[in-house]
PDB file of C-alpha atoms in Angstrom:
ATOM      1  CA  UNK U   1     -44.216  58.992 -36.663  1.00 51.00           C
ATOM      2  CA  UNK U   2     -41.730  56.941 -35.740  1.00 55.00           C
ATOM      3  CA  UNK U   3     -43.371  54.328 -37.778  1.00 58.00           C
ATOM      4  CA  UNK U   4     -42.557  56.092 -40.570  1.00 56.00           C
ATOM      5  CA  UNK U   5     -38.889  56.043 -39.762  1.00 54.00           C
ATOM      6  CA  UNK U   6     -39.130  52.480 -38.905  1.00 55.00           C
ATOM      7  CA  UNK U   7     -41.016  51.521 -42.564  1.00 55.00           C
ATOM      8  CA  UNK U   8     -38.803  53.363 -44.244  1.00 56.00           C
ATOM      9  CA  UNK U   9     -41.677  55.713 -46.378  1.00 53.00           C
ATOM     10  CA  UNK U  10     -41.196  59.901 -46.538  1.00 58.00           C
ATOM     11  CA  UNK U  11     -37.844  59.672 -45.434  1.00 59.00           C
ATOM     12  CA  UNK U  12     -36.100  63.412 -44.989  1.00 64.00           C
ATOM     13  CA  UNK U  13     -32.590  64.027 -44.626  1.00 65.00           C
ATOM     14  CA  UNK U  14     -34.005  65.528 -41.314  1.00 66.00           C
ATOM     15  CA  UNK U  15     -36.495  62.720 -40.757  1.00 67.00           C
ATOM     16  CA  UNK U  16     -33.727  60.200 -41.298  1.00 66.00           C
ATOM     17  CA  UNK U  17     -31.271  61.711 -39.202  1.00 70.00           C
ATOM     18  CA  UNK U  18     -33.969  62.270 -36.501  1.00 71.00           C
ATOM     19  CA  UNK U  19     -34.704  58.366 -36.824  1.00 69.00           C
ATOM     20  CA  UNK U  20     -31.912  57.300 -36.899  1.00 70.00           C
ATOM     21  CA  UNK U  21     -30.965  58.943 -33.324  1.00 71.00           C
ATOM     22  CA  UNK U  22     -34.643  57.912 -31.559  1.00 72.00           C
ATOM     23  CA  UNK U  23     -33.774  54.039 -33.121  1.00 69.00           C
ATOM     24  CA  UNK U  24     -30.131  54.065 -31.593  1.00 68.00           C
ATOM     25  CA  UNK U  25     -28.814  53.351 -35.042  1.00 58.00           C
TER      26      UNK U  25
END
């Protein structure tokens, strides 16, 4: 699932927030 955030595909508001926290950005 992390790959989805990294690739920037199918990013939702929730996914974007979670992705940023996981990536530390």
